Amino acid sequence: LLSPQASYPQKQGAWRQLRDNGKLDQAITELEQRVAGNPQVADYSAVLGQAYMQKCGTIQDVREQGILAMKADQKFDDALQIDPANWEARFTKAVCMSYWPAQMNKGQEVIDHFTLLINQQEAQAPQPQFAQTYVWLGDQYQKAGHSDYARATWQCGAALYPGDTTLPKKLAQPAGN
C-alpha cells in the first residue's frame, strides 16, 4: 500500500485482500502508528485516509461511517497540506466527496479537485489510473447538469488513455444519462 513500485490496481487488490481477510483494523492501527511517528510523510496520511474509507464499507452503523469518513477526509487534507500533488490523496478525497449528500454543496469543490488533478497529471508521465480522473470529472459535470462538459471531458480522457474501457462506455451513453 505504501510501495512506490506498486501499481494502482495492485494497491486496490491489497485493500480487497485486507478487507476479505478481516485485517483492516490491524492495518489501520499500524498506519495510525506510522502517521504518529512520521506526521510529515504525506503517503502515510493518504493511505490511512484510504484505510478509514475501506473500513466504512464494512460497517452498517451510519454514525460510525460518518465518523470514519470525516477522519478520512482530515487525513487526505493532512496529506495534501504536506504534498499538494499527492495523487491518491486528492483522487480519493474527491471520489469520497462525490458521494456526500447534495445539501452539503460539495459539487463544485469535487469538480475543482478533479480539475486540479488533471492539471497535475498533465505534468507527469501518463499512468493508467489517471483515466479515472476523467471518468469521475465527467460524471460530476453530468450530475451538475453540464452534459456538454461531461462529454468533452470523457472525449479528452479517451484520447489520452485509449486503453481505458470505461471512457468509451461513457461516450456511448445517450446525452444527459
PDB file of C-alpha atoms in Angstrom:
ATOM      1  CA  LEU A   1       0.000   0.000   0.000  1.00  0.00           C
ATOM      2  CA  LEU A   2       2.930   2.323   0.599  1.00  0.00           C
ATOM      3  CA  SER A   3       5.301   0.991  -2.040  1.00  0.00           C
ATOM      4  CA  PRO A   4       6.026   3.459  -4.836  1.00  0.00           C
ATOM      5  CA  GLN A   5       6.635   0.433  -7.086  1.00  0.00           C
ATOM      6  CA  ALA A   6       3.106  -0.947  -6.557  1.00  0.00           C
ATOM      7  CA  SER A   7       0.634  -0.046  -9.277  1.00  0.00           C
ATOM      8  CA  TYR A   8      -2.783   1.385  -8.513  1.00  0.00           C
ATOM      9  CA  PRO A   9      -4.511  -1.953  -9.351  1.00  0.00           C
ATOM     10  CA  GLN A  10      -2.055  -3.794  -7.087  1.00  0.00           C
ATOM     11  CA  LYS A  11      -2.894  -1.436  -4.235  1.00  0.00           C
ATOM     12  CA  GLN A  12      -6.618  -1.924  -4.845  1.00  0.00           C
ATOM     13  CA  GLY A  13      -6.030  -5.687  -4.706  1.00  0.00           C
ATOM     14  CA  ALA A  14      -4.179  -5.303  -1.411  1.00  0.00           C
ATOM     15  CA  TRP A  15      -7.140  -3.369   0.045  1.00  0.00           C
ATOM     16  CA  ARG A  16      -9.505  -6.090  -1.135  1.00  0.00           C
ATOM     17  CA  GLN A  17      -7.317  -8.754   0.452  1.00  0.00           C
ATOM     18  CA  LEU A  18      -7.129  -6.898   3.792  1.00  0.00           C
ATOM     19  CA  ARG A  19     -10.896  -6.405   3.755  1.00  0.00           C
ATOM     20  CA  ASP A  20     -11.659 -10.012   2.799  1.00  0.00           C
ATOM     21  CA  ASN A  21      -9.292 -11.379   5.450  1.00  0.00           C
ATOM     22  CA  GLY A  22     -10.644  -9.143   8.223  1.00  0.00           C
ATOM     23  CA  LYS A  23      -7.325  -7.339   8.655  1.00  0.00           C
ATOM     24  CA  LEU A  24      -8.392  -3.730   8.087  1.00  0.00           C
ATOM     25  CA  ASP A  25      -8.345  -2.901  11.804  1.00  0.00           C
ATOM     26  CA  GLN A  26      -4.794  -4.228  12.064  1.00  0.00           C
ATOM     27  CA  ALA A  27      -3.741  -2.152   9.046  1.00  0.00           C
ATOM     28  CA  ILE A  28      -5.418   0.954  10.492  1.00  0.00           C
ATOM     29  CA  THR A  29      -3.592   0.519  13.806  1.00  0.00           C
ATOM     30  CA  GLU A  30      -0.242   0.170  12.050  1.00  0.00           C
ATOM     31  CA  LEU A  31      -0.913   3.157   9.786  1.00  0.00           C
ATOM     32  CA  GLU A  32      -2.014   5.313  12.743  1.00  0.00           C
ATOM     33  CA  GLN A  33       1.303   4.457  14.419  1.00  0.00           C
ATOM     34  CA  ARG A  34       3.238   5.387  11.289  1.00  0.00           C
ATOM     35  CA  VAL A  35       1.410   8.707  10.989  1.00  0.00           C
ATOM     36  CA  ALA A  36       2.018   9.457  14.674  1.00  0.00           C
ATOM     37  CA  GLY A  37       5.714   8.654  14.315  1.00  0.00           C
ATOM     38  CA  ASN A  38       6.165  10.426  10.978  1.00  0.00           C
ATOM     39  CA  PRO A  39       3.494  13.125  10.628  1.00  0.00           C
ATOM     40  CA  GLN A  40       5.333  14.784   7.706  1.00  0.00           C
ATOM     41  CA  VAL A  41       5.077  11.752   5.402  1.00  0.00           C
ATOM     42  CA  ALA A  42       2.142  12.533   3.109  1.00  0.00           C
ATOM     43  CA  ASP A  43       1.734   8.951   1.903  1.00  0.00           C
ATOM     44  CA  TYR A  44       1.138   7.698   5.454  1.00  0.00           C
ATOM     45  CA  SER A  45      -1.758  10.117   5.941  1.00  0.00           C
ATOM     46  CA  ALA A  46      -3.146   9.419   2.462  1.00  0.00           C
ATOM     47  CA  VAL A  47      -3.108   5.648   2.964  1.00  0.00           C
ATOM     48  CA  LEU A  48      -4.587   5.976   6.450  1.00  0.00           C
ATOM     49  CA  GLY A  49      -7.424   8.000   4.941  1.00  0.00           C
ATOM     50  CA  GLN A  50      -7.963   5.239   2.408  1.00  0.00           C
ATOM     51  CA  ALA A  51      -7.964   2.667   5.212  1.00  0.00           C
ATOM     52  CA  TYR A  52     -10.689   4.584   7.039  1.00  0.00           C
ATOM     53  CA  MET A  53     -12.770   4.633   3.851  1.00  0.00           C
ATOM     54  CA  GLN A  54     -12.213   0.909   3.307  1.00  0.00           C
ATOM     55  CA  LYS A  55     -13.435   0.333   6.866  1.00  0.00           C
ATOM     56  CA  CYS A  56     -16.540   2.441   6.130  1.00  0.00           C
ATOM     57  CA  GLY A  57     -17.536  -0.079   3.506  1.00  0.00           C
ATOM     58  CA  THR A  58     -17.513  -2.912   6.028  1.00  0.00           C
ATOM     59  CA  ILE A  59     -19.811  -1.434   8.679  1.00  0.00           C
ATOM     60  CA  GLN A  60     -23.540  -0.722   8.769  1.00  0.00           C
ATOM     61  CA  ASP A  61     -23.734   1.928  11.514  1.00  0.00           C
ATOM     62  CA  VAL A  62     -24.280   5.228   9.685  1.00  0.00           C
ATOM     63  CA  ARG A  63     -22.902   7.312  12.545  1.00  0.00           C
ATOM     64  CA  GLU A  64     -19.718   5.246  12.661  1.00  0.00           C
ATOM     65  CA  GLN A  65     -19.426   5.546   8.874  1.00  0.00           C
ATOM     66  CA  GLY A  66     -19.777   9.320   9.169  1.00  0.00           C
ATOM     67  CA  ILE A  67     -17.072   9.499  11.837  1.00  0.00           C
ATOM     68  CA  LEU A  68     -14.700   7.403   9.715  1.00  0.00           C
ATOM     69  CA  ALA A  69     -15.474   9.459   6.612  1.00  0.00           C
ATOM     70  CA  MET A  70     -14.648  12.672   8.459  1.00  0.00           C
ATOM     71  CA  LYS A  71     -11.412  11.144   9.817  1.00  0.00           C
ATOM     72  CA  ALA A  72     -10.512  10.028   6.290  1.00  0.00           C
ATOM     73  CA  ASP A  73     -11.222  13.475   4.875  1.00  0.00           C
ATOM     74  CA  GLN A  74      -8.957  15.025   7.518  1.00  0.00           C
ATOM     75  CA  LYS A  75      -6.151  12.578   6.681  1.00  0.00           C
ATOM     76  CA  PHE A  76      -6.484  13.436   2.971  1.00  0.00           C
ATOM     77  CA  ASP A  77      -6.263  17.126   3.892  1.00  0.00           C
ATOM     78  CA  ASP A  78      -3.192  16.423   6.040  1.00  0.00           C
ATOM     79  CA  ALA A  79      -1.521  14.598   3.135  1.00  0.00           C
ATOM     80  CA  LEU A  80      -2.385  17.393   0.685  1.00  0.00           C
ATOM     81  CA  GLN A  81      -1.064  20.039   3.049  1.00  0.00           C
ATOM     82  CA  ILE A  82       2.290  18.201   3.079  1.00  0.00           C
ATOM     83  CA  ASP A  83       2.219  17.323  -0.635  1.00  0.00           C
ATOM     84  CA  PRO A  84      -0.410  19.126  -2.752  1.00  0.00           C
ATOM     85  CA  ALA A  85       0.473  16.853  -5.692  1.00  0.00           C
ATOM     86  CA  ASN A  86      -0.301  13.588  -3.836  1.00  0.00           C
ATOM     87  CA  TRP A  87      -2.481  11.939  -6.484  1.00  0.00           C
ATOM     88  CA  GLU A  88      -4.018   9.216  -4.330  1.00  0.00           C
ATOM     89  CA  ALA A  89      -4.963  11.620  -1.537  1.00  0.00           C
ATOM     90  CA  ARG A  90      -6.613  14.124  -3.885  1.00  0.00           C
ATOM     91  CA  PHE A  91      -8.287  11.484  -6.059  1.00  0.00           C
ATOM     92  CA  THR A  92      -9.688   9.527  -3.123  1.00  0.00           C
ATOM     93  CA  LYS A  93     -10.813  12.709  -1.356  1.00  0.00           C
ATOM     94  CA  ALA A  94     -12.660  13.869  -4.478  1.00  0.00           C
ATOM     95  CA  VAL A  95     -14.258  10.460  -5.061  1.00  0.00           C
ATOM     96  CA  CYS A  96     -15.396  10.291  -1.434  1.00  0.00           C
ATOM     97  CA  MET A  97     -16.759  13.834  -1.535  1.00  0.00           C
ATOM     98  CA  SER A  98     -18.733  12.998  -4.678  1.00  0.00           C
ATOM     99  CA  TYR A  99     -20.924  10.753  -2.513  1.00  0.00           C
ATOM    100  CA  TRP A 100     -21.734  13.445   0.040  1.00  0.00           C
ATOM    101  CA  PRO A 101     -25.399  14.498   0.084  1.00  0.00           C
ATOM    102  CA  ALA A 102     -26.352  17.281  -2.341  1.00  0.00           C
ATOM    103  CA  GLN A 103     -27.355  19.580   0.524  1.00  0.00           C
ATOM    104  CA  MET A 104     -23.698  19.647   1.612  1.00  0.00           C
ATOM    105  CA  ASN A 105     -22.982  21.673  -1.573  1.00  0.00           C
ATOM    106  CA  LYS A 106     -19.671  19.942  -2.319  1.00  0.00           C
ATOM    107  CA  GLY A 107     -20.238  19.550  -6.071  1.00  0.00           C
ATOM    108  CA  GLN A 108     -18.056  22.460  -7.173  1.00  0.00           C
ATOM    109  CA  GLU A 109     -15.311  21.506  -4.713  1.00  0.00           C
ATOM    110  CA  VAL A 110     -15.320  17.971  -6.136  1.00  0.00           C
ATOM    111  CA  ILE A 111     -15.064  19.361  -9.671  1.00  0.00           C
ATOM    112  CA  ASP A 112     -12.219  21.638  -8.557  1.00  0.00           C
ATOM    113  CA  HIS A 113     -10.280  18.699  -7.076  1.00  0.00           C
ATOM    114  CA  PHE A 114     -10.653  16.600 -10.240  1.00  0.00           C
ATOM    115  CA  THR A 115      -9.735  19.582 -12.438  1.00  0.00           C
ATOM    116  CA  LEU A 116      -6.607  20.222 -10.362  1.00  0.00           C
ATOM    117  CA  LEU A 117      -5.735  16.523 -10.616  1.00  0.00           C
ATOM    118  CA  ILE A 118      -5.978  16.646 -14.404  1.00  0.00           C
ATOM    119  CA  ASN A 119      -3.678  19.680 -14.453  1.00  0.00           C
ATOM    120  CA  GLN A 120      -1.190  17.862 -12.212  1.00  0.00           C
ATOM    121  CA  GLN A 121      -1.428  14.678 -14.296  1.00  0.00           C
ATOM    122  CA  GLU A 122      -0.530  16.585 -17.462  1.00  0.00           C
ATOM    123  CA  ALA A 123       2.849  17.406 -15.898  1.00  0.00           C
ATOM    124  CA  GLN A 124       3.599  13.723 -15.193  1.00  0.00           C
ATOM    125  CA  ALA A 125       4.197  10.590 -17.200  1.00  0.00           C
ATOM    126  CA  PRO A 126       0.782   9.071 -18.037  1.00  0.00           C
ATOM    127  CA  GLN A 127      -0.397   6.272 -15.749  1.00  0.00           C
ATOM    128  CA  PRO A 128      -3.455   4.091 -16.444  1.00  0.00           C
ATOM    129  CA  GLN A 129      -5.301   5.181 -13.288  1.00  0.00           C
ATOM    130  CA  PHE A 130      -5.198   8.802 -14.492  1.00  0.00           C
ATOM    131  CA  ALA A 131      -8.035   7.916 -16.881  1.00  0.00           C
ATOM    132  CA  GLN A 132     -10.305   7.581 -13.848  1.00  0.00           C
ATOM    133  CA  THR A 133      -9.942  11.302 -13.147  1.00  0.00           C
ATOM    134  CA  TYR A 134     -11.625  11.997 -16.496  1.00  0.00           C
ATOM    135  CA  VAL A 135     -14.352   9.437 -15.768  1.00  0.00           C
ATOM    136  CA  TRP A 136     -15.162  10.972 -12.400  1.00  0.00           C
ATOM    137  CA  LEU A 137     -14.899  14.593 -13.548  1.00  0.00           C
ATOM    138  CA  GLY A 138     -17.251  13.843 -16.434  1.00  0.00           C
ATOM    139  CA  ASP A 139     -19.658  12.176 -14.015  1.00  0.00           C
ATOM    140  CA  GLN A 140     -19.592  15.264 -11.798  1.00  0.00           C
ATOM    141  CA  TYR A 141     -20.321  17.534 -14.738  1.00  0.00           C
ATOM    142  CA  GLN A 142     -23.164  15.222 -15.720  1.00  0.00           C
ATOM    143  CA  LYS A 143     -24.529  15.305 -12.174  1.00  0.00           C
ATOM    144  CA  ALA A 144     -24.372  19.122 -12.237  1.00  0.00           C
ATOM    145  CA  GLY A 145     -26.398  19.199 -15.481  1.00  0.00           C
ATOM    146  CA  HIS A 146     -23.478  20.041 -17.782  1.00  0.00           C
ATOM    147  CA  SER A 147     -23.723  17.185 -20.276  1.00  0.00           C
ATOM    148  CA  ASP A 148     -21.610  19.043 -22.821  1.00  0.00           C
ATOM    149  CA  TYR A 149     -18.716  19.415 -20.351  1.00  0.00           C
ATOM    150  CA  ALA A 150     -19.109  15.791 -19.313  1.00  0.00           C
ATOM    151  CA  ARG A 151     -18.868  14.586 -22.891  1.00  0.00           C
ATOM    152  CA  ALA A 152     -15.872  16.828 -23.667  1.00  0.00           C
ATOM    153  CA  THR A 153     -14.095  15.552 -20.527  1.00  0.00           C
ATOM    154  CA  TRP A 154     -14.715  11.912 -21.434  1.00  0.00           C
ATOM    155  CA  GLN A 155     -13.570  12.546 -25.032  1.00  0.00           C
ATOM    156  CA  CYS A 156     -10.357  14.149 -23.820  1.00  0.00           C
ATOM    157  CA  GLY A 157      -9.711  11.251 -21.435  1.00  0.00           C
ATOM    158  CA  ALA A 158     -10.446   8.664 -24.123  1.00  0.00           C
ATOM    159  CA  ALA A 159      -7.983  10.362 -26.489  1.00  0.00           C
ATOM    160  CA  LEU A 160      -5.263  10.422 -23.817  1.00  0.00           C
ATOM    161  CA  TYR A 161      -5.970   6.917 -22.466  1.00  0.00           C
ATOM    162  CA  PRO A 162      -7.136   4.787 -25.405  1.00  0.00           C
ATOM    163  CA  GLY A 163      -6.664   1.593 -23.379  1.00  0.00           C
ATOM    164  CA  ASP A 164      -9.246   2.608 -20.780  1.00  0.00           C
ATOM    165  CA  THR A 165     -12.504   0.655 -21.064  1.00  0.00           C
ATOM    166  CA  THR A 166     -14.766   2.953 -19.007  1.00  0.00           C
ATOM    167  CA  LEU A 167     -14.468   6.145 -21.055  1.00  0.00           C
ATOM    168  CA  PRO A 168     -15.808   4.641 -24.324  1.00  0.00           C
ATOM    169  CA  LYS A 169     -18.820   3.338 -22.370  1.00  0.00           C
ATOM    170  CA  LYS A 170     -19.463   6.842 -21.036  1.00  0.00           C
ATOM    171  CA  LEU A 171     -19.252   8.250 -24.561  1.00  0.00           C
ATOM    172  CA  ALA A 172     -21.673   5.597 -25.874  1.00  0.00           C
ATOM    173  CA  GLN A 173     -24.393   6.750 -23.463  1.00  0.00           C
ATOM    174  CA  PRO A 174     -27.101   9.000 -24.865  1.00  0.00           C
ATOM    175  CA  ALA A 175     -26.580  12.657 -23.899  1.00  0.00           C
ATOM    176  CA  GLY A 176     -27.936  13.519 -20.484  1.00  0.00           C
ATOM    177  CA  ASN A 177     -27.608   9.994 -18.992  1.00  0.00           C
TER     178      ASN A 177
END
